[in-house]
Structures are given as structure tokens and as C-alpha cells.
Amino acid sequence: MSGTLLPGIEARALRTSRYTANVLERPAEGEPTRTVLFVHGNVSSSLFWQPLMLSLPAGVRALAVDLRGFGDSETLPVDGSRGVRDFSDDVAAVVDELGLGASHIVGWSLGGGVVMQLLLDRPDLVASLTLVSTVSPYGFGGTAADGSLLNADASGTGGGGANPDFVARLAAGDTSEESPTSPRAVYRSSYVAPGFVSEYEDLWVESMLSTATGPDNYPGDAGPSEHWPGFGPGTRGVLNTLAPTYFNTAGIVDAPAKPPILWIHGAVDAIVGDASFFDLNQLGAAGVIPGWPGEEVAPPQPMLAQTREVLARYAEAGGATREVVFEDCGHSPHIEKPDEFRAELLAWIS
């Protein structure tokens, strides 16, 4: 175990049918009243969940899993052409190996996409879903408001969209703050709202630096495109799992099983929004990337509007949903607004 554990958290290396998973646990006192499994987001790990896990009532069994290539889990190739199924199948293998059965599943950012896919493929494992600053059901970038592809190549999405200096600094284990592309600076500018200060910042940076880098992991590879900005998704690695050519979880609307879904996000999220500066079309519209072909050809993805519309249809089809927006909060409500987050989560899963 290389990650820093807070007192009260236990870690184990769990061999499953798919990979060796690092699993954190805050055990319940006595027989658990509820079991909650937390799934982290991109460029992070289960370490981000520890303070929340420790703050839950004693009767709750709280677990958090590291996805492949993150934290202390085994680094295996990620097949981007399967969408997030390498990740969701891994989570299912962990739940099966632990014998958890239907649990309350919480997914943050990329993890939100993973747990939506889990609902589609293994509904027997899901008692409820909590989506935290989740990726849109239509993936990241390259789609119109209705979720349709802007072009067949899904140009500007996938592994080619990562900042190469950020990737290099991740690989080098950079803990500095001088460069705007250092993991610490990216955490401060994008993971949380401006000005947010945490006693655990070094732990969050440690978590980010646990990310395995390369074409088979983060960020992945890229493919050619005849459309601006000249590349499209590849087939390998993390960012390609969210390319809209491979990822679409809007099918939850028609899924026979409809566990309740809670959606929590921050009002000033820099990563997932209707005008995200992690969306290359938004960067083009802002003049950051030259040659943008214009709003009619390459509009920014309305990520929040897409999620809201899919969840509205999910509710119309019989599933219970709730949207919660925290003001003065960025991409990480569970660490920025821990008391409010915990209250919403416990009310939902009770």
C-alpha cells in the first residue's frame, strides 16, 4: 500500500476475476445497516473519499475501490473502444468478490459514467446511484444538445485532448505549484472552486500522482479526423472511454431496473458544465485553440443540460431522481461541502 491512509481506514489488495483491486474500507460497527461503495474520478483515486467515509454513521459499511491504473490497483490496459466497461466490469468483479450484493453506489466524474454503465450491465448490484459531478450520459465532448454526434469522427474528443505537459508532470511525480499545468495547480484551478483550501491538499495531489500514464492508460491514444481540430478518438486509454463514439449511458431511461438516482454537482464546476474549458469546442470558441469553425459546426457540449434531460426522462419512466446544486462549489462537492454532501447522501440512501 503506497497511498496515505487516514486513521480508521483499512486497505486490502483484492484479487478478482479481472484484476487485483485496491479497496479501502471504513468498517461498520456491528452488522452494517447499509453498504456504500465509492468510485473515484479521472486522475484521482479512492484516497479522495477517505474523510467522507470516516464521517458516515457507525452503522454504514463504507468502501472505495481504485480503478485499474489508479491508486494502488493493478495497472492493466484500458480498452477505450468498450466505453467505460473495462472499469464498470472491474467494479462489478469487486462487488461480486466481496459478496456485497445490491449496494448504494457513488460515482464521481468519470466514476459517474462508470456507475451508470454498471446500472445498465449489472442492475442486480445497484440499490441506488449517487452521481457526483458526473460526466454527461453522452460522454465528454463532440455531441449536440440531443446527444447526437457533431460529426462521425467525434473530432476533438478522446486521448488527443490531454495537455501533454500535464501528462508529463503526472508521470514525473511533480508536486510543485509553479506551473499552471502541474497537478497541484490543476487541482486548485479545476478540481475545486477558486480559493478553496483543504488540510488534505497534499493527499489529493498524492492521489492524482497515482495515475498510470501512457497510451494504454491516461490519457490514451488519438486517431485522425478530417474535422477541426484534426484528431478524434483512439481506441486505447482512459480519455477514449468517454468519447461519444464509444460511450452512451442514456439507455438507463429504458432499463427495466430503475433504482433511485441522486445527482449532486457544484455551481462553479470548471470540468463538467455547459461551457467547460476542458471541452475543446469551448476552447475554440474562446479563441484558445485557433481555427474554430464556429457555433453551427462545433458548439460546446451542454453537459449539464444533457444530464438533466436524461434524468428527467428516467423519472418519467418511473425512476426517482433528485438534483442538488451546491453554490460556491467546484468539481468536488464531497470534499468542498462535506457536511452538506453527507446529509444529502444519507437522506437519499435511507
Short mmCIF file of N, CA, C and O in Angstrom, two decimals, residues 14-21 68 74 76-77 79 82 84-94 97:
data_model
loop_
_atom_site.label_atom_id
_atom_site.label_comp_id
_atom_site.label_asym_id
_atom_site.label_seq_id
_atom_site.Cartn_x
_atom_site.Cartn_y
_atom_site.Cartn_z
N LEU A 14 -7.36 -6.89 -3.27
CA LEU A 14 -8.40 -7.89 -3.51
C LEU A 14 -8.22 -8.48 -4.90
O LEU A 14 -8.35 -7.78 -5.91
N ARG A 15 -7.93 -9.77 -4.96
CA ARG A 15 -7.79 -10.43 -6.26
C ARG A 15 -9.17 -10.82 -6.76
O ARG A 15 -9.91 -11.56 -6.11
N THR A 16 -9.56 -10.29 -7.90
CA THR A 16 -10.85 -10.60 -8.51
C THR A 16 -10.63 -11.37 -9.80
O THR A 16 -9.49 -11.63 -10.20
N SER A 17 -11.72 -11.69 -10.46
CA SER A 17 -11.63 -12.41 -11.72
C SER A 17 -11.06 -11.55 -12.85
O SER A 17 -10.69 -12.07 -13.91
N ARG A 18 -10.94 -10.24 -12.62
CA ARG A 18 -10.49 -9.34 -13.69
C ARG A 18 -9.17 -8.64 -13.38
O ARG A 18 -8.36 -8.44 -14.28
N TYR A 19 -8.96 -8.24 -12.14
CA TYR A 19 -7.73 -7.52 -11.77
C TYR A 19 -7.57 -7.54 -10.26
O TYR A 19 -8.49 -7.92 -9.53
N THR A 20 -6.39 -7.15 -9.81
CA THR A 20 -6.17 -7.00 -8.38
C THR A 20 -6.51 -5.57 -8.00
O THR A 20 -5.85 -4.63 -8.45
N ALA A 21 -7.55 -5.44 -7.22
CA ALA A 21 -8.09 -4.12 -6.88
C ALA A 21 -7.65 -3.69 -5.50
O ALA A 21 -7.66 -4.49 -4.55
N ARG A 68 -8.62 0.32 -12.39
CA ARG A 68 -7.33 -0.13 -12.96
C ARG A 68 -6.50 1.06 -13.42
O ARG A 68 -6.99 2.01 -14.04
N GLU A 74 -4.04 -2.72 -9.69
CA GLU A 74 -3.19 -3.22 -10.76
C GLU A 74 -3.33 -2.33 -12.01
O GLU A 74 -4.43 -1.92 -12.36
N LEU A 76 -3.52 -2.24 -15.70
CA LEU A 76 -3.79 -3.05 -16.88
C LEU A 76 -4.22 -2.12 -18.00
O LEU A 76 -4.72 -1.01 -17.75
N PRO A 77 -4.09 -2.55 -19.27
CA PRO A 77 -4.55 -1.71 -20.37
C PRO A 77 -6.05 -1.43 -20.27
O PRO A 77 -6.83 -2.27 -19.80
N ASP A 79 -9.26 -0.66 -22.57
CA ASP A 79 -9.79 -0.73 -23.94
C ASP A 79 -10.84 0.37 -24.09
O ASP A 79 -11.99 0.21 -23.69
N ARG A 82 -14.46 -0.03 -25.65
CA ARG A 82 -15.57 -0.59 -24.87
C ARG A 82 -16.28 0.48 -24.05
O ARG A 82 -17.09 0.14 -23.18
N VAL A 84 -16.66 2.72 -20.99
CA VAL A 84 -16.10 2.57 -19.64
C VAL A 84 -16.27 1.14 -19.11
O VAL A 84 -16.12 0.90 -17.92
N ARG A 85 -16.59 0.20 -19.98
CA ARG A 85 -16.91 -1.15 -19.49
C ARG A 85 -15.72 -1.86 -18.85
O ARG A 85 -15.93 -2.71 -17.98
N ASP A 86 -14.48 -1.56 -19.26
CA ASP A 86 -13.37 -2.15 -18.51
C ASP A 86 -13.45 -1.75 -17.04
O ASP A 86 -13.21 -2.56 -16.14
N PHE A 87 -13.81 -0.49 -16.80
CA PHE A 87 -13.92 -0.02 -15.42
C PHE A 87 -15.17 -0.56 -14.72
O PHE A 87 -15.10 -1.02 -13.58
N SER A 88 -16.31 -0.51 -15.38
CA SER A 88 -17.54 -0.96 -14.72
C SER A 88 -17.52 -2.47 -14.49
O SER A 88 -18.02 -2.96 -13.46
N ASP A 89 -16.93 -3.22 -15.42
CA ASP A 89 -16.80 -4.66 -15.21
C ASP A 89 -15.86 -4.95 -14.04
O ASP A 89 -16.07 -5.91 -13.29
N ASP A 90 -14.83 -4.13 -13.89
CA ASP A 90 -13.92 -4.29 -12.75
C ASP A 90 -14.65 -4.03 -11.43
O ASP A 90 -14.47 -4.76 -10.45
N VAL A 91 -15.46 -2.97 -11.40
CA VAL A 91 -16.22 -2.68 -10.18
C VAL A 91 -17.17 -3.83 -9.86
O VAL A 91 -17.29 -4.25 -8.70
N ALA A 92 -17.82 -4.35 -10.88
CA ALA A 92 -18.72 -5.50 -10.67
C ALA A 92 -17.96 -6.69 -10.10
O ALA A 92 -18.46 -7.40 -9.21
N ALA A 93 -16.74 -6.91 -10.58
CA ALA A 93 -15.93 -8.02 -10.08
C ALA A 93 -15.58 -7.83 -8.61
O ALA A 93 -15.55 -8.80 -7.84
N VAL A 94 -15.34 -6.59 -8.21
CA VAL A 94 -15.06 -6.30 -6.79
C VAL A 94 -16.29 -6.58 -5.94
O VAL A 94 -16.21 -7.23 -4.89
N GLU A 97 -16.77 -10.31 -5.72
CA GLU A 97 -15.76 -10.98 -4.88
C GLU A 97 -16.03 -10.73 -3.39
O GLU A 97 -15.82 -11.62 -2.56
#
